[in-house]
CSV table of C-alpha atoms in Angstrom, one decimal:
chain,number,residue,atom,x,y,z
A,1,UNK,CA,-66.8,-41.4,153.0
A,2,UNK,CA,-70.3,-41.7,151.7
A,3,UNK,CA,-72.8,-44.5,151.2
A,4,UNK,CA,-71.8,-48.0,152.1
A,5,UNK,CA,-68.2,-49.1,152.2
A,6,UNK,CA,-66.7,-52.5,152.4
A,7,UNK,CA,-63.2,-53.7,153.3
A,8,UNK,CA,-61.3,-55.5,152.1
A,9,UNK,CA,-62.4,-55.4,148.4
A,10,UNK,CA,-60.5,-58.7,147.7
A,11,UNK,CA,-59.6,-61.5,150.0
A,12,UNK,CA,-57.9,-64.8,149.4
A,13,UNK,CA,-57.9,-67.3,152.3
A,14,UNK,CA,-57.1,-70.9,153.0
A,15,UNK,CA,-59.7,-73.2,154.4
A,16,UNK,CA,-58.1,-73.1,157.9
A,17,UNK,CA,-57.8,-69.3,158.1
A,18,UNK,CA,-60.0,-66.9,160.1
A,19,UNK,CA,-60.8,-63.6,158.5
A,20,UNK,CA,-63.4,-60.9,158.8
A,21,UNK,CA,-65.2,-58.7,156.4
A,22,UNK,CA,-66.2,-55.2,157.4
A,23,UNK,CA,-69.1,-53.0,156.3
A,24,UNK,CA,-69.7,-49.4,157.2
A,25,UNK,CA,-72.7,-47.3,156.3
A,26,UNK,CA,-72.8,-43.5,156.3
A,27,UNK,CA,-76.5,-43.1,155.5
A,28,UNK,CA,-78.0,-42.9,158.9
A,29,UNK,CA,-79.7,-46.2,158.4
A,30,UNK,CA,-80.4,-48.7,161.2
A,31,UNK,CA,-80.8,-52.0,159.3
A,32,UNK,CA,-77.9,-53.8,157.6
A,33,UNK,CA,-77.7,-56.9,155.5
A,34,UNK,CA,-75.2,-59.5,154.2
A,35,UNK,CA,-75.8,-61.1,150.8
A,36,UNK,CA,-73.8,-63.8,149.0
A,37,UNK,CA,-73.5,-63.5,145.2
A,38,UNK,CA,-72.2,-66.6,143.4
A,39,UNK,CA,-71.9,-67.1,139.7
A,40,UNK,CA,-75.1,-68.1,138.0
A,41,UNK,CA,-77.1,-68.0,141.1
A,42,UNK,CA,-79.5,-65.3,142.4
A,43,UNK,CA,-78.3,-63.1,145.3
A,44,UNK,CA,-78.8,-64.9,148.5
A,45,UNK,CA,-79.7,-63.0,151.7
A,46,UNK,CA,-77.6,-64.3,154.5
A,47,UNK,CA,-78.3,-62.1,157.6
A,48,UNK,CA,-80.3,-59.0,158.5
A,49,UNK,CA,-79.7,-56.8,161.5
A,50,UNK,CA,-82.3,-54.2,162.5
A,51,UNK,CA,-81.5,-51.8,165.4
A,52,UNK,CA,-78.4,-54.0,166.1
A,53,UNK,CA,-80.6,-57.1,166.6
A,54,UNK,CA,-80.4,-60.1,164.2
A,55,UNK,CA,-83.8,-60.4,162.6
A,56,UNK,CA,-83.1,-62.9,159.8
A,57,UNK,CA,-80.7,-65.8,159.4
A,58,UNK,CA,-81.3,-67.7,156.2
A,59,UNK,CA,-79.9,-71.1,157.3
A,60,UNK,CA,-76.4,-69.9,156.8
A,61,UNK,CA,-73.6,-72.4,157.9
A,62,UNK,CA,-72.1,-71.6,161.3
A,63,UNK,CA,-68.7,-71.0,159.6
A,64,UNK,CA,-70.2,-67.6,158.9
A,65,UNK,CA,-70.7,-65.5,162.0
A,66,UNK,CA,-72.1,-62.0,161.8
A,67,UNK,CA,-71.6,-59.2,164.2
A,68,UNK,CA,-73.3,-55.8,164.4
A,69,UNK,CA,-71.8,-53.7,167.2
A,70,UNK,CA,-73.7,-50.6,166.3
A,71,UNK,CA,-76.0,-49.4,163.5
A,72,UNK,CA,-73.2,-48.2,161.3
A,73,UNK,CA,-71.0,-51.2,161.3
A,74,UNK,CA,-71.5,-54.8,160.3
A,75,UNK,CA,-68.9,-57.6,160.3
A,76,UNK,CA,-68.9,-61.1,158.8
A,77,UNK,CA,-66.4,-63.4,160.6
A,78,UNK,CA,-65.2,-66.3,158.5
A,79,UNK,CA,-63.6,-69.5,159.7
A,80,UNK,CA,-62.9,-72.9,158.2
A,81,UNK,CA,-64.5,-72.0,154.9
A,82,UNK,CA,-64.9,-74.3,151.9
A,83,UNK,CA,-64.0,-73.6,148.3
A,84,UNK,CA,-67.7,-73.3,147.4
A,85,UNK,CA,-67.9,-70.3,149.7
A,86,UNK,CA,-65.9,-68.3,147.1
A,87,UNK,CA,-68.2,-65.5,146.0
A,88,UNK,CA,-68.9,-61.8,146.1
A,89,UNK,CA,-70.2,-60.8,149.5
A,90,UNK,CA,-72.3,-57.7,149.4
A,91,UNK,CA,-73.4,-55.5,152.3
A,92,UNK,CA,-76.4,-53.3,152.2
A,93,UNK,CA,-78.2,-50.9,154.5
A,94,UNK,CA,-81.7,-49.4,154.8
A,95,UNK,CA,-84.1,-47.8,157.2
A,96,UNK,CA,-85.6,-50.2,159.6
A,97,UNK,CA,-89.2,-49.1,159.7
A,98,UNK,CA,-90.5,-52.6,159.0
A,99,UNK,CA,-91.9,-51.5,155.6
A,100,UNK,CA,-91.6,-53.1,152.3
A,101,UNK,CA,-90.6,-49.7,151.0
A,102,UNK,CA,-87.4,-49.6,153.0
A,103,UNK,CA,-84.9,-49.2,150.2
A,104,UNK,CA,-81.6,-51.0,150.4
A,105,UNK,CA,-78.4,-49.4,149.3
A,106,UNK,CA,-75.4,-51.6,148.6
A,107,UNK,CA,-71.7,-51.5,149.1
A,108,UNK,CA,-69.2,-52.5,146.4
A,109,UNK,CA,-68.7,-56.0,147.8
A,110,UNK,CA,-65.8,-58.1,148.9
A,111,UNK,CA,-64.5,-60.7,146.4
A,112,UNK,CA,-63.6,-63.8,148.5
A,113,UNK,CA,-61.6,-66.7,147.1
A,114,UNK,CA,-61.1,-69.8,149.3
A,115,UNK,CA,-58.2,-72.0,148.3
B,1,UNK,CA,-93.7,-67.0,148.6
B,2,UNK,CA,-92.7,-64.2,146.3
B,3,UNK,CA,-90.5,-64.8,143.3
B,4,UNK,CA,-89.0,-62.8,140.4
B,5,UNK,CA,-88.3,-64.1,136.9
B,6,UNK,CA,-86.0,-62.4,134.5
B,7,UNK,CA,-86.4,-64.6,131.3
B,8,UNK,CA,-83.5,-63.1,129.4
B,9,UNK,CA,-80.1,-64.1,130.7
B,10,UNK,CA,-78.2,-62.2,128.0
B,11,UNK,CA,-79.2,-59.3,125.8
B,12,UNK,CA,-77.1,-57.6,123.1
B,13,UNK,CA,-78.1,-54.2,121.7
B,14,UNK,CA,-76.4,-51.7,119.5
B,15,UNK,CA,-75.5,-48.4,120.9
B,16,UNK,CA,-78.3,-45.9,120.3
B,17,UNK,CA,-80.9,-48.6,120.1
B,18,UNK,CA,-83.8,-48.9,122.5
B,19,UNK,CA,-83.8,-51.4,125.3
B,20,UNK,CA,-86.4,-53.4,127.2
B,21,UNK,CA,-85.5,-55.8,130.0
B,22,UNK,CA,-88.2,-58.1,131.2
B,23,UNK,CA,-89.2,-58.8,134.8
B,24,UNK,CA,-92.1,-60.9,136.0
B,25,UNK,CA,-93.0,-61.2,139.7
B,26,UNK,CA,-95.2,-63.3,141.9
B,27,UNK,CA,-96.5,-61.7,145.0
B,28,UNK,CA,-99.7,-62.0,146.9
B,29,UNK,CA,-100.4,-58.4,147.5
B,30,UNK,CA,-99.4,-55.1,146.0
B,31,UNK,CA,-95.7,-55.6,145.0
B,32,UNK,CA,-93.0,-53.2,145.8
B,33,UNK,CA,-90.5,-53.5,143.0
B,34,UNK,CA,-87.0,-52.4,142.4
B,35,UNK,CA,-84.4,-52.4,139.6
B,36,UNK,CA,-80.7,-52.5,140.4
B,37,UNK,CA,-77.7,-52.4,138.1
B,38,UNK,CA,-74.3,-54.0,138.7
B,39,UNK,CA,-71.2,-53.1,136.8
B,40,UNK,CA,-68.4,-55.6,136.8
B,41,UNK,CA,-66.7,-56.0,140.2
B,42,UNK,CA,-69.1,-53.5,141.8
B,43,UNK,CA,-72.0,-53.6,144.1
B,44,UNK,CA,-75.6,-53.0,143.2
B,45,UNK,CA,-76.8,-49.5,142.3
B,46,UNK,CA,-80.5,-48.6,142.6
B,47,UNK,CA,-82.0,-47.5,139.3
B,48,UNK,CA,-85.6,-47.0,140.3
B,49,UNK,CA,-88.4,-48.3,142.4
B,50,UNK,CA,-92.2,-48.7,142.3
B,51,UNK,CA,-94.3,-48.4,145.4
B,52,UNK,CA,-97.6,-47.0,144.3
B,53,UNK,CA,-99.2,-44.3,142.2
B,54,UNK,CA,-98.2,-43.7,138.6
B,55,UNK,CA,-97.3,-47.0,137.0
B,56,UNK,CA,-94.6,-45.5,134.9
B,57,UNK,CA,-91.6,-44.6,137.1
B,58,UNK,CA,-88.5,-42.7,136.1
B,59,UNK,CA,-85.1,-43.6,137.4
B,60,UNK,CA,-81.5,-42.5,137.0
B,61,UNK,CA,-79.4,-42.7,133.9
B,62,UNK,CA,-82.5,-42.2,131.6
B,63,UNK,CA,-84.1,-45.5,132.6
B,64,UNK,CA,-87.8,-46.0,133.2
B,65,UNK,CA,-90.0,-49.0,134.1
B,66,UNK,CA,-93.7,-49.7,133.8
B,67,UNK,CA,-95.7,-51.7,136.3
B,68,UNK,CA,-98.4,-53.8,134.8
B,69,UNK,CA,-100.5,-55.6,137.4
B,70,UNK,CA,-102.5,-57.6,134.8
B,71,UNK,CA,-99.3,-59.0,133.4
B,72,UNK,CA,-97.4,-59.2,136.7
B,73,UNK,CA,-94.6,-57.4,135.0
B,74,UNK,CA,-92.2,-54.6,135.7
B,75,UNK,CA,-90.1,-54.1,132.6
B,76,UNK,CA,-87.2,-51.8,132.4
B,77,UNK,CA,-86.7,-49.5,129.4
B,78,UNK,CA,-84.4,-47.0,127.9
B,79,UNK,CA,-85.0,-45.2,124.6
B,80,UNK,CA,-81.3,-45.0,123.6
B,81,UNK,CA,-78.6,-47.2,125.1
B,82,UNK,CA,-75.1,-45.9,125.7
B,83,UNK,CA,-72.0,-48.2,125.8
B,84,UNK,CA,-71.7,-47.4,129.5
B,85,UNK,CA,-75.0,-49.1,130.1
B,86,UNK,CA,-73.3,-52.5,129.6
B,87,UNK,CA,-73.8,-54.2,133.0
B,88,UNK,CA,-76.0,-56.8,134.8
B,89,UNK,CA,-79.5,-55.7,135.7
B,90,UNK,CA,-81.5,-57.2,138.6
B,91,UNK,CA,-85.2,-56.9,139.3
B,92,UNK,CA,-86.4,-57.5,142.9
B,93,UNK,CA,-89.5,-57.5,144.9
B,94,UNK,CA,-89.5,-56.3,148.5
B,95,UNK,CA,-91.3,-57.8,151.6
B,96,UNK,CA,-91.2,-56.6,155.1
B,97,UNK,CA,-89.4,-58.2,158.0
B,98,UNK,CA,-91.1,-58.3,161.3
B,99,UNK,CA,-88.1,-57.0,163.2
B,100,UNK,CA,-87.5,-54.1,160.8
B,101,UNK,CA,-85.9,-53.7,157.4
B,102,UNK,CA,-87.2,-55.6,154.4
B,103,UNK,CA,-86.3,-58.7,152.4
B,104,UNK,CA,-85.5,-58.4,148.7
B,105,UNK,CA,-86.1,-61.4,146.5
B,106,UNK,CA,-84.0,-61.0,143.3
B,107,UNK,CA,-84.2,-62.4,139.9
B,108,UNK,CA,-81.2,-64.1,138.3
B,109,UNK,CA,-80.3,-61.0,136.4
B,110,UNK,CA,-79.9,-60.0,132.8
B,111,UNK,CA,-76.5,-59.4,131.4
B,112,UNK,CA,-76.6,-56.5,128.9
B,113,UNK,CA,-73.9,-56.2,126.2
B,114,UNK,CA,-73.8,-53.0,124.1
B,115,UNK,CA,-72.3,-53.2,120.6
B,116,UNK,CA,-70.6,-50.1,119.3
């Protein structure tokens, strides 16, 4: 595997379900990101982990819970979601040198549908 | 706070024609700028980036972009569009995060349609 991978690629869940999205990066990076992409809205940064510590949390509802067990893996745990949470969830990774030039590389995304 | 504006939501060009996608940014210091492309159902692929130096940067797939500080612009160009270029294009400006990594602020994207 190369680059950034995400599983599953598609997920349909009910509002009472609990599911998790997984992201894995094979680039030797140590910063990882979750974005939400909804129709007709700009990409929204949700969470940032740098060296396995959360460094950004953009006022995301608590029904989204991130986990970064090591620098190569990132999870997004989902519970009691709402239909408006249906979106494409993108994972990205970069170096974590604290520079604006740290370039982010994206995975293919998980298309989430909440019924 | 930084912001990015992509004034064109949709653009249609004929295959073989030239292309220019507009991007205007607002940032207090020297901006670090990126263009990404997203094909349907896919993630974002980095096309090119500008950090410093030559204001005309070359990217993958024959794309280039020119940084114009006086106009706060970073427009993406391609001299001859191929049908496979049909996708959505995003401009972004980067800012550092204190704890490491950076924060990208994206524009709303431009959807490119290519007519054969």
